[in-house]
Amino acid sequence: MFSIEVKDNGVQAALNQLAGRVNNMQPVLQSIGEDIQARAKARFGTSTGPDGVRWKANARSTIEAFIGKRGGFGKRGINAKGQALAISKKPLIGHSRDLAREFHVNADANSVTIGNTMKYAAMQQFGGAKSKFPNLWGDIPARPFLPITQGGDLYPEERSRIIETINEYLAGK
């Protein structure tokens, strides 16, 4: 067996830097979480899921409830304000816009959590049937905004972005 021991200060410094990066992944995990959060927030503006598929349109009952709460009905039915509200109503965008704003990212040396504080976020992400959730006024179609499938897998494009970010981090970029 033949071996050579290298005692190059530059190589040692680079290896020590790499070891330090691997021992504390918090910076790259925080960056990954913030990137996922930014893309999730952007999906509310385009009404498009992480797979590129447009979200299913709002049900008529949802639009009517939306405009009714905002004075969109007059004596003869939907008034001009109601028509404007109905045209502007996007899926998952309510009056408060809280679902699109209430994200949080928390990273430590080993993991990252991206969440939403709205208690109905999971229902909007994965959908739900009135038969399973009697409190719903109807079936809720899945409108994914986070890059996770029903089975817990990442969408391929998101997986590629995460791997690219990790590789750049390890390379010191």
Tab-separated table of C-alpha atoms in Angstrom, residues 4-134:
chain	number	residue	atom	x	y	z
A	4	ILE	CA	1.060	10.351	0.705
A	5	GLU	CA	0.285	12.805	3.476
A	6	VAL	CA	-0.351	16.335	2.266
A	7	LYS	CA	0.408	19.127	4.693
A	8	ASP	CA	-0.632	22.032	2.529
A	9	ASN	CA	-2.056	24.920	4.568
A	10	GLY	CA	-4.371	26.046	1.762
A	11	VAL	CA	-5.872	22.582	1.292
A	12	GLN	CA	-6.193	22.134	5.055
A	13	ALA	CA	-7.947	25.492	5.369
A	14	ALA	CA	-10.369	24.582	2.568
A	15	LEU	CA	-11.102	21.194	4.154
A	16	ASN	CA	-11.635	22.819	7.552
A	17	GLN	CA	-14.009	25.331	5.956
A	18	LEU	CA	-15.946	22.488	4.292
A	19	ALA	CA	-16.126	20.587	7.593
A	20	GLY	CA	-17.457	23.711	9.300
A	21	ARG	CA	-20.129	24.078	6.649
A	22	VAL	CA	-21.220	20.461	6.995
A	23	ASN	CA	-21.297	20.651	10.804
A	24	ASN	CA	-23.635	23.646	10.718
A	25	MET	CA	-26.139	23.480	7.901
A	26	GLN	CA	-28.352	26.185	9.463
A	27	PRO	CA	-27.355	28.936	6.992
A	28	VAL	CA	-28.137	26.847	3.910
A	29	LEU	CA	-31.296	25.394	5.454
A	30	GLN	CA	-32.519	28.899	6.324
A	31	SER	CA	-31.818	29.966	2.748
A	32	ILE	CA	-33.679	26.942	1.362
A	33	GLY	CA	-36.649	27.688	3.620
A	34	GLU	CA	-36.751	31.346	2.627
A	35	ASP	CA	-36.553	30.409	-1.064
A	36	ILE	CA	-39.441	27.926	-0.707
A	37	GLN	CA	-41.439	30.532	1.202
A	38	ALA	CA	-40.861	33.167	-1.502
A	39	ARG	CA	-41.996	30.784	-4.251
A	40	ALA	CA	-45.047	29.748	-2.209
A	41	LYS	CA	-46.060	33.381	-1.693
A	42	ALA	CA	-45.594	34.109	-5.399
A	43	ARG	CA	-48.023	31.284	-6.289
A	44	PHE	CA	-50.900	33.265	-4.778
A	45	GLY	CA	-50.357	35.958	-7.416
A	46	THR	CA	-50.436	33.480	-10.294
A	47	SER	CA	-52.965	30.973	-8.870
A	48	THR	CA	-50.604	28.214	-9.957
A	49	GLY	CA	-49.317	25.231	-8.006
A	50	PRO	CA	-45.682	24.111	-7.758
A	51	ASP	CA	-46.366	21.654	-10.582
A	52	GLY	CA	-47.320	24.523	-12.932
A	53	VAL	CA	-51.025	23.606	-12.928
A	54	ARG	CA	-53.491	26.463	-12.392
A	55	TRP	CA	-55.601	26.203	-9.275
A	56	LYS	CA	-59.225	25.241	-9.701
A	57	ALA	CA	-61.484	28.309	-9.856
A	58	ASN	CA	-63.616	29.289	-6.894
A	59	ALA	CA	-67.055	27.753	-6.624
A	60	ARG	CA	-70.020	30.008	-7.244
A	61	SER	CA	-70.958	29.753	-3.542
A	62	THR	CA	-67.497	31.009	-2.545
A	63	ILE	CA	-67.725	33.997	-4.889
A	64	GLU	CA	-71.244	34.833	-3.717
A	65	ALA	CA	-70.179	34.672	-0.062
A	66	PHE	CA	-67.152	36.844	-0.850
A	67	ILE	CA	-69.125	39.586	-2.567
A	68	GLY	CA	-72.038	39.336	-0.109
A	69	LYS	CA	-69.771	40.155	2.837
A	70	ARG	CA	-68.531	43.238	1.005
A	71	GLY	CA	-71.813	44.838	-0.038
A	72	GLY	CA	-71.854	43.413	-3.561
A	73	PHE	CA	-75.574	42.725	-3.678
A	74	GLY	CA	-78.276	45.330	-4.224
A	75	LYS	CA	-82.062	45.166	-4.474
A	76	ARG	CA	-81.896	43.605	-7.945
A	77	GLY	CA	-79.061	41.165	-7.345
A	78	ILE	CA	-75.355	41.658	-7.902
A	79	ASN	CA	-74.510	45.340	-8.209
A	80	ALA	CA	-71.536	46.932	-10.013
A	81	LYS	CA	-69.344	46.597	-6.929
A	82	GLY	CA	-70.270	42.912	-6.698
A	83	GLN	CA	-69.439	42.366	-10.359
A	84	ALA	CA	-66.016	43.929	-9.876
A	85	LEU	CA	-65.424	41.817	-6.760
A	86	ALA	CA	-66.507	38.627	-8.550
A	87	ILE	CA	-64.162	39.297	-11.458
A	88	SER	CA	-61.232	40.028	-9.150
A	89	LYS	CA	-61.738	37.033	-6.792
A	90	LYS	CA	-58.799	34.647	-7.096
A	91	PRO	CA	-58.636	31.231	-5.454
A	92	LEU	CA	-57.122	31.328	-1.932
A	93	ILE	CA	-57.174	35.133	-1.836
A	94	GLY	CA	-59.608	36.314	0.800
A	95	HIS	CA	-60.282	39.760	2.142
A	96	SER	CA	-57.457	39.620	4.702
A	97	ARG	CA	-54.937	37.850	2.404
A	98	ASP	CA	-53.612	36.145	5.556
A	99	LEU	CA	-53.051	32.727	3.959
A	100	ALA	CA	-50.620	34.298	1.486
A	101	ARG	CA	-48.829	36.283	4.215
A	102	GLU	CA	-48.703	34.081	7.309
A	103	PHE	CA	-45.687	31.921	6.463
A	104	HIS	CA	-42.773	31.270	8.783
A	105	VAL	CA	-39.385	29.638	8.325
A	106	ASN	CA	-37.387	28.117	11.155
A	107	ALA	CA	-34.019	26.466	10.540
A	108	ASP	CA	-31.438	24.944	12.831
A	109	ALA	CA	-28.256	22.990	12.097
A	110	ASN	CA	-30.172	19.888	10.983
A	111	SER	CA	-33.620	20.842	9.711
A	112	VAL	CA	-35.863	23.524	8.286
A	113	THR	CA	-39.587	24.012	8.833
A	114	ILE	CA	-41.770	26.070	6.536
A	115	GLY	CA	-45.267	26.579	7.857
A	116	ASN	CA	-48.341	28.735	7.768
A	117	THR	CA	-50.158	29.968	10.860
A	118	MET	CA	-53.625	29.817	9.314
A	119	LYS	CA	-55.467	26.764	10.627
A	120	TYR	CA	-57.084	26.123	7.237
A	121	ALA	CA	-53.789	26.100	5.301
A	122	ALA	CA	-53.556	22.296	5.130
A	123	MET	CA	-57.131	22.059	3.837
A	124	GLN	CA	-56.295	24.489	1.056
A	125	GLN	CA	-52.998	22.718	0.272
A	126	PHE	CA	-54.406	19.161	0.140
A	127	GLY	CA	-58.157	19.702	-0.279
A	128	GLY	CA	-60.943	18.015	1.603
A	129	ALA	CA	-64.307	16.378	1.104
A	130	LYS	CA	-67.450	17.513	2.921
A	131	SER	CA	-68.142	13.843	3.688
A	132	LYS	CA	-64.968	13.727	5.827
A	133	PHE	CA	-65.240	17.283	7.171
A	134	PRO	CA	-68.951	18.067	7.781
